[in-house]
Tab-separated table of C-alpha atoms in Angstrom:
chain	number	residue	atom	x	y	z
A	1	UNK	CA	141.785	142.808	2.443
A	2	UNK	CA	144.473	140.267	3.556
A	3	UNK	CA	143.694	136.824	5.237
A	4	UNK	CA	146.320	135.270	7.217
A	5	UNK	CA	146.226	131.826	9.763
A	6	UNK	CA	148.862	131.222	12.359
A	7	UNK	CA	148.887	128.655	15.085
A	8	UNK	CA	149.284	130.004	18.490
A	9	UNK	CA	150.666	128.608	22.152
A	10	UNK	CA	152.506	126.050	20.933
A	11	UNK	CA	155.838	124.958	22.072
A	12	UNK	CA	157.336	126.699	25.177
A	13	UNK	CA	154.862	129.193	25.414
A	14	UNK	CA	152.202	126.704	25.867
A	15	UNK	CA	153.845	125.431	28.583
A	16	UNK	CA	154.688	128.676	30.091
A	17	UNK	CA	150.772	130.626	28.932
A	18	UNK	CA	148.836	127.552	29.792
A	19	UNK	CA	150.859	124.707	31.464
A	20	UNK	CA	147.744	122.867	32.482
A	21	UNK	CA	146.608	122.921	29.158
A	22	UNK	CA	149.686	121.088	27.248
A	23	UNK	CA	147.767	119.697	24.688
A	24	UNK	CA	145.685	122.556	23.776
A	25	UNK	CA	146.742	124.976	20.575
A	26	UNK	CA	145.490	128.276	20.105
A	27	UNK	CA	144.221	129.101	16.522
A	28	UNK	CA	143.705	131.885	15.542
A	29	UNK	CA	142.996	133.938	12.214
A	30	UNK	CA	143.322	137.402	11.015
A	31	UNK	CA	142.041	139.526	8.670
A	32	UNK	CA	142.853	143.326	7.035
A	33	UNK	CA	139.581	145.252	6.992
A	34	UNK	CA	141.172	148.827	5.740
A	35	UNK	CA	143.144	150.203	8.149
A	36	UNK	CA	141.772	148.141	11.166
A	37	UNK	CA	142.642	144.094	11.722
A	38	UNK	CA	140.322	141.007	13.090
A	39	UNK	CA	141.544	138.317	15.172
A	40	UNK	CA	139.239	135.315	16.156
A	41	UNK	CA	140.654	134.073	19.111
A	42	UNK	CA	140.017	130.160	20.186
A	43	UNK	CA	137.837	130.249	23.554
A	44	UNK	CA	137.900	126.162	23.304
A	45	UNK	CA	134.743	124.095	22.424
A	46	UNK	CA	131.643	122.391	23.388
A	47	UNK	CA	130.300	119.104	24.251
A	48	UNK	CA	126.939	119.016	23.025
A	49	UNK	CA	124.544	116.059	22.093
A	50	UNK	CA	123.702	115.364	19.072
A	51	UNK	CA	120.034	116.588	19.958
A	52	UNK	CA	121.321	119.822	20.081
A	53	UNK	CA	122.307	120.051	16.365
A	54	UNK	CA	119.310	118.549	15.362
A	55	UNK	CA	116.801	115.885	15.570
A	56	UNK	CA	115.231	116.060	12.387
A	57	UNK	CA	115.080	112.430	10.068
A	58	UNK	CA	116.260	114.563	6.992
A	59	UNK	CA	119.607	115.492	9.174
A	60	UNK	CA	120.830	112.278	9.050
A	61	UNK	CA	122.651	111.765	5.271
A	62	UNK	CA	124.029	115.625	5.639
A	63	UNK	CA	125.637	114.753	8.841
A	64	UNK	CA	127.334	111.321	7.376
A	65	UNK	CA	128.394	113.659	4.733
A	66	UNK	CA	130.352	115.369	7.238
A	67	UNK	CA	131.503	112.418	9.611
A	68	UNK	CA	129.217	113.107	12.094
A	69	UNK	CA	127.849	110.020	13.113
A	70	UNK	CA	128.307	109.628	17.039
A	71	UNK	CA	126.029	111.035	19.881
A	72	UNK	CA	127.859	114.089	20.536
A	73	UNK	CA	129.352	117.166	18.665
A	74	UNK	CA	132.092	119.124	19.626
A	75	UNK	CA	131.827	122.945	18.108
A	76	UNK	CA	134.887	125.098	18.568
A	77	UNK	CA	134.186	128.620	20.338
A	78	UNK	CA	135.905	131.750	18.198
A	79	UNK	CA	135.866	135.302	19.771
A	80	UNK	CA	136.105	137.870	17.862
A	81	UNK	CA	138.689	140.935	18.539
A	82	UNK	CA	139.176	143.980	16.783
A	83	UNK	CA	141.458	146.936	16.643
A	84	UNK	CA	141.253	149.705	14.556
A	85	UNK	CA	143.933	151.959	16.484
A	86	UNK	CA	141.228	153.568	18.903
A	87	UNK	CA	139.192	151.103	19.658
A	88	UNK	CA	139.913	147.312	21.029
A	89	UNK	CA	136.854	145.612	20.365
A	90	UNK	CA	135.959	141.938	22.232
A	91	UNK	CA	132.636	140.398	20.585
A	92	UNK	CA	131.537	138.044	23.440
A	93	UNK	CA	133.597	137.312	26.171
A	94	UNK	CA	133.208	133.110	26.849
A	95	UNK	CA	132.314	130.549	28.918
A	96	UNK	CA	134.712	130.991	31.939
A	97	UNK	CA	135.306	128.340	34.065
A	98	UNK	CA	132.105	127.400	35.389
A	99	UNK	CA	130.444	126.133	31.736
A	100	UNK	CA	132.710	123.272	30.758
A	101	UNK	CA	136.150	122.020	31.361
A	102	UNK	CA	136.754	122.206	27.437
A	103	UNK	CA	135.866	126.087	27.297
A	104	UNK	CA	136.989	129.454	28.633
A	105	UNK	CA	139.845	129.447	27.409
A	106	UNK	CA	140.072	132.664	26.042
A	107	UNK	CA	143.073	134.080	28.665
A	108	UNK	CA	145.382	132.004	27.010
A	109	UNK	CA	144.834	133.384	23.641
A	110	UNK	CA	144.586	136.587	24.868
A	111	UNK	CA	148.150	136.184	26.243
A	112	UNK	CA	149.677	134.506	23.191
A	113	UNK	CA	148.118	137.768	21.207
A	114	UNK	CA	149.845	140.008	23.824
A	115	UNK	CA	147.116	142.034	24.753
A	116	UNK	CA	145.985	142.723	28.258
A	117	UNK	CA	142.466	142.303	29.496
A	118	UNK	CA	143.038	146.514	30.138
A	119	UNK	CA	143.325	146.836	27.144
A	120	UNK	CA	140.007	145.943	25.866
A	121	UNK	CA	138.204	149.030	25.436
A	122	UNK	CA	134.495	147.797	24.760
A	123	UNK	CA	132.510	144.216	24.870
A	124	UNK	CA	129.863	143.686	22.827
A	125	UNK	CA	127.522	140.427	23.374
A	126	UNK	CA	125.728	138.816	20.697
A	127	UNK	CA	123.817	136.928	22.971
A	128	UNK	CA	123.097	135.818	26.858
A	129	UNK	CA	124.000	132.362	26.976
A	130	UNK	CA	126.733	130.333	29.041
A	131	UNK	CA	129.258	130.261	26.276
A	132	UNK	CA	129.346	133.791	25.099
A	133	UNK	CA	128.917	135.482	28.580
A	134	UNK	CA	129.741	133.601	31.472
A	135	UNK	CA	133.281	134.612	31.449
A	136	UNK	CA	132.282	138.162	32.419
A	137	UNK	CA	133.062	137.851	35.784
A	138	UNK	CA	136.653	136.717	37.666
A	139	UNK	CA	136.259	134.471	40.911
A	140	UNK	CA	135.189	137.334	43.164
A	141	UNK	CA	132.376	138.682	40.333
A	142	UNK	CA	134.183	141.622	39.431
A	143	UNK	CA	134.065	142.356	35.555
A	144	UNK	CA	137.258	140.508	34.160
A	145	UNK	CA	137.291	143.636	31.869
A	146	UNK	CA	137.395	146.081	34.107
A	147	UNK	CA	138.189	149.146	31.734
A	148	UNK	CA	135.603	148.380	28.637
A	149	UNK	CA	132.287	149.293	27.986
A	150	UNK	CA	129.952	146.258	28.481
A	151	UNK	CA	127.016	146.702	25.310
A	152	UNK	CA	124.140	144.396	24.294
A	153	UNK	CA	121.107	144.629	22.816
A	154	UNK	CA	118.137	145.679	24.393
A	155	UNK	CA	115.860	142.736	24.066
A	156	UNK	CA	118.304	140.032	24.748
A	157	UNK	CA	119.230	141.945	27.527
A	158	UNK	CA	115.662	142.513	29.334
A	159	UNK	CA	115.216	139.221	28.629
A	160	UNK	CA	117.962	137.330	30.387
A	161	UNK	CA	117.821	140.184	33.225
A	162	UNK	CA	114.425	139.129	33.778
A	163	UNK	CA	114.272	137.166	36.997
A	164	UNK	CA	110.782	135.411	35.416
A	165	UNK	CA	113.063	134.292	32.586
A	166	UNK	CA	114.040	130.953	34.591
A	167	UNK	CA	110.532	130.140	35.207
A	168	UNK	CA	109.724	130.581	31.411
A	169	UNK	CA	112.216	128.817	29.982
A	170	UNK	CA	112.417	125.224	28.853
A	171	UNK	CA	113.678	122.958	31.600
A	172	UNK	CA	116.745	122.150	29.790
A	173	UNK	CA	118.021	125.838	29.896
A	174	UNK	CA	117.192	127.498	33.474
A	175	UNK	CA	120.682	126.881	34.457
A	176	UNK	CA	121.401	129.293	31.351
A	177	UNK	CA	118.385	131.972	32.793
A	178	UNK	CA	120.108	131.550	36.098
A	179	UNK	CA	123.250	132.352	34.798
A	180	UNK	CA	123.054	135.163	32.812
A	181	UNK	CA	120.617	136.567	35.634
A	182	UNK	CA	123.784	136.468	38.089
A	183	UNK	CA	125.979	138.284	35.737
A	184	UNK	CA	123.788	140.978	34.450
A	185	UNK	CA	122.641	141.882	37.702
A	186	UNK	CA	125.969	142.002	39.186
A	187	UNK	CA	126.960	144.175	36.350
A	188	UNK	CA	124.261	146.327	35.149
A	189	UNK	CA	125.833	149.941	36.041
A	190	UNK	CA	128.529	148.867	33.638
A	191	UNK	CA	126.037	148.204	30.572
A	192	UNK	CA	125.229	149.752	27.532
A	193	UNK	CA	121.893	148.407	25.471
A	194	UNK	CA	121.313	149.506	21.617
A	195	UNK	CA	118.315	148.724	18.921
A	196	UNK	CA	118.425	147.029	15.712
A	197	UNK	CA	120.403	148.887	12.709
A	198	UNK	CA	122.011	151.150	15.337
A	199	UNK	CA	125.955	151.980	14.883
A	200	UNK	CA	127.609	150.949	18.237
A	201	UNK	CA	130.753	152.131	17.666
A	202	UNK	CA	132.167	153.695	14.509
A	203	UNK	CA	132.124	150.938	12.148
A	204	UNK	CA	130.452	148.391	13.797
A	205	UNK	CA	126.637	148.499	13.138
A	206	UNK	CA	123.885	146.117	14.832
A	207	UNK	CA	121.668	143.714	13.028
A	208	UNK	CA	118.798	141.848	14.984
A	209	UNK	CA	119.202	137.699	14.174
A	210	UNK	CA	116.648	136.842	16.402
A	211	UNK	CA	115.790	132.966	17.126
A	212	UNK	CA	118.529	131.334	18.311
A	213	UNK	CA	117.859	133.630	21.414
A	214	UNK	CA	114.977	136.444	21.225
A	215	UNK	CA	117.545	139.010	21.109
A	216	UNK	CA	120.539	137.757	19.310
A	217	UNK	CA	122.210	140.124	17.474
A	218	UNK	CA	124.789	139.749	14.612
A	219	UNK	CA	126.877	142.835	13.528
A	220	UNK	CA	128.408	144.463	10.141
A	221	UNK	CA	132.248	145.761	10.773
A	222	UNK	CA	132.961	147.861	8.033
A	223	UNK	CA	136.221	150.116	7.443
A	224	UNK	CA	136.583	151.771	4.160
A	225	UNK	CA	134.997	149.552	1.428
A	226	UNK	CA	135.352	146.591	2.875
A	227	UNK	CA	132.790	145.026	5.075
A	228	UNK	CA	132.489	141.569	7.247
A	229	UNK	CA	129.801	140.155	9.485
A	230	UNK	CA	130.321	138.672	13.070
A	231	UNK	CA	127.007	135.932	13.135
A	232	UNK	CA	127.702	134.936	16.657
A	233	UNK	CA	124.878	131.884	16.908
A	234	UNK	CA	122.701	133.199	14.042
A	235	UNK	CA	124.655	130.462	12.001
A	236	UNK	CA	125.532	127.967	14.361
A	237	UNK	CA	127.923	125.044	12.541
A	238	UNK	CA	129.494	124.512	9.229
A	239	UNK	CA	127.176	122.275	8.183
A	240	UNK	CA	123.422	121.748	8.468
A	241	UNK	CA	123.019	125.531	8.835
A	242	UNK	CA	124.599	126.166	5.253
A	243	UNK	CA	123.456	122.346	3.709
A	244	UNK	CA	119.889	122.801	5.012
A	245	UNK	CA	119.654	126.689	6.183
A	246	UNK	CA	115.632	126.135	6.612
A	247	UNK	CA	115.807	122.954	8.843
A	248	UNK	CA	115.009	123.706	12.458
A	249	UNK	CA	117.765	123.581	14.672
A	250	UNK	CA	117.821	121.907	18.193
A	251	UNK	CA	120.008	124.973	19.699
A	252	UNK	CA	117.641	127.760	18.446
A	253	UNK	CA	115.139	128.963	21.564
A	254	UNK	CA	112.689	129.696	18.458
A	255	UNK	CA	113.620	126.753	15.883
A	256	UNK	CA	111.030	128.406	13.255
A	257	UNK	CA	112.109	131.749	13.538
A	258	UNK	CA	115.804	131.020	13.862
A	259	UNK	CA	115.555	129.358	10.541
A	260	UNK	CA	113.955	132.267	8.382
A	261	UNK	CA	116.758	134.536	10.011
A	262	UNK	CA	119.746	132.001	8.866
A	263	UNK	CA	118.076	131.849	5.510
A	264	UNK	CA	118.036	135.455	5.457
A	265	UNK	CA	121.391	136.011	6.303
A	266	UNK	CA	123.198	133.694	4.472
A	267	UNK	CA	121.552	135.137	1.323
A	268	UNK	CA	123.074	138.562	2.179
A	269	UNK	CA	126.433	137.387	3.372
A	270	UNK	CA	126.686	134.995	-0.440
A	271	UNK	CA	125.312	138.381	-2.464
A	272	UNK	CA	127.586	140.829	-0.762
A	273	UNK	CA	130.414	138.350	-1.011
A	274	UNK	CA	131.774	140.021	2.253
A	275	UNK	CA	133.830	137.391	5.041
A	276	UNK	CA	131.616	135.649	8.114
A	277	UNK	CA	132.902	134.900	11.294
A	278	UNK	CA	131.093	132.539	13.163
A	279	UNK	CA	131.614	131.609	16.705
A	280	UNK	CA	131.280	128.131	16.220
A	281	UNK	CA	132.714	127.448	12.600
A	282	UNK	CA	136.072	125.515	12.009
A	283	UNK	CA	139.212	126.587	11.215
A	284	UNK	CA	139.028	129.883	13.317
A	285	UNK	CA	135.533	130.742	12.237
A	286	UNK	CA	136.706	132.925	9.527
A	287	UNK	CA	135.581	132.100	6.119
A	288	UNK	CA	133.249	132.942	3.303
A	289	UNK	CA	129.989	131.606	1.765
A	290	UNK	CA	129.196	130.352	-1.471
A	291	UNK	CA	125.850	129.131	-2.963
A	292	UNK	CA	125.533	125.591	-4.201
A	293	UNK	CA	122.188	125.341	-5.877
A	294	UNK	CA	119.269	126.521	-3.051
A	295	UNK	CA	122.289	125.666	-0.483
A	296	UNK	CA	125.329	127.074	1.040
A	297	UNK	CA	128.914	125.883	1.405
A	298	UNK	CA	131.068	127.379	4.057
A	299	UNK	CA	134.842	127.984	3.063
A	300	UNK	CA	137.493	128.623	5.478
A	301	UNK	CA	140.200	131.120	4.867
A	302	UNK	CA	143.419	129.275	5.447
């Protein structure tokens, strides 16, 4: 397998792909798996309080560590893409425009990559909220991929299409029960759902990471021998979730459980040795995990 990093939209075709956008760079990485190729493609980031992270004392001296000491975060949002000659593969789709002005971006990087939203064959959600799915739908809420095959899993699925959802939820995410409600209704001849351990597409094969939503799925691409594992939110930043895998975390709908399923996965990810991509990890999201001691370090391919 064969990493490579590039630096995308820069120059005159940033000013011609996204003139609005001057300042903005698209980064993106790649990576050979067999005969097939990965691209993470730069959707933006976040603006999230520090809350959101965490709010746990024993957060504080990991998070200096990392020089994160202010009241907000700002996590970068990696798509995932992949082609293996048949198939053009989008895991998640984005925030779109109506999340945050720093997100939904992923046009842009779509453009600098040449490929066409047509030519996106399937989409495959690891989750329901804003970030990863509101970017389904264009301005008159018509699927923005109009030729793919929308799939998510079945639980995370019933659950956001739920219209009791937004009365369940915690106060500070209705907006993202409302949301995904809109979307999933508007949509729902055009979905797919799937179970745990199922094979979605040749290659590609589900894995339940429940807690962060009660759904959430992660999945195992594998071509030939070599194997690598898209986490979505199951592993949700570079750095408390590998320094302190069992702390809860503020983002997690299910702190308790989304901690035993981080701890779980990272151990497989480190013993299999195979490459993570993680929508909100630096440096593209593409990396690799090593143990330090009962911990985890996170190690960008550059």
């Amino acid at each position: 397998m064969r990493f490579s990093r590039r630096t995308l939209l820069r120059g005159a075709l940033a000013t011609t792909v996204a003139s609005a956008l001057p300042q903005f760079s698209f980064a993106a990485q790649s990576l050979e798996l067999g005969n097939a190729r990965i691209d993470t493609l730069s959707d933006g980031n976040l603006v999230l309080p520090l809350s959101f992270v965490s709010d746990d004392p024993k957060a504080a001296p990991i998070l200096k560590d990392y020089g994160i000491t202010g009241p907000e975060v700002e996590p970068p949002c990696n798509l995932t893409l992949y082609r293996d000659g048949t198939n053009t593969v989008l895991f998640d789709v984005g925030a779109g425009p109506d999340f945050m002005p720093s997100a939904g971006k992923l046009q842009a990087a779509l453009d600098a990559l040449e490929i066409s939203r047509d030519d996106v064959t399937h989409v495959v959600f690891t989750h329901g909220h804003p970030d990863h799915l509101w970017g389904v739908l264009d301005d008159f809420d018509e699927a923005i991929f109009a030729n793919a095959q929308h799939l998510m899993g079945k639980t995370e699925f019933d659950y956001w299409i739920n219209p009791e959802t937004v009365n369940k939820i915690d106060a500070g995410r209705t907006t993202f029960a409302a949301g995904a409600l809109r979307r999933l209704q508007t949509l729902e001849d055009q979905f797919t759902t799937f179970g745990d351990g199922e094979e979605i597409l040749p290659g590609i094969a589900s894995r339940m990471t429940p807690g962060h939503t009660p759904g959430h799925m992660s999945f195992e691409i594998r071509n030939g021998s070599t194997s690598a594992m898209v986490t979505g939110d199951a592993i949700v930043n570079h750095f408390l979730a590998f320094a302190a895998p069992g702390m809860m975390a503020g983002s997690d709908q299910d702190p308790d459980l989304g901690a035993k399923t981080r701890v779980a996965l990272l151990d497989q990810i480190a013993s299999e040795m195979m490459p993570i991509i993680g929508f909100h990890l630096p440096e593209g999201g593409l990396g690799h995990v090593e143990r330090v001691g009962d911990a985890y370090r996170y190690v960008p391919e550059v």
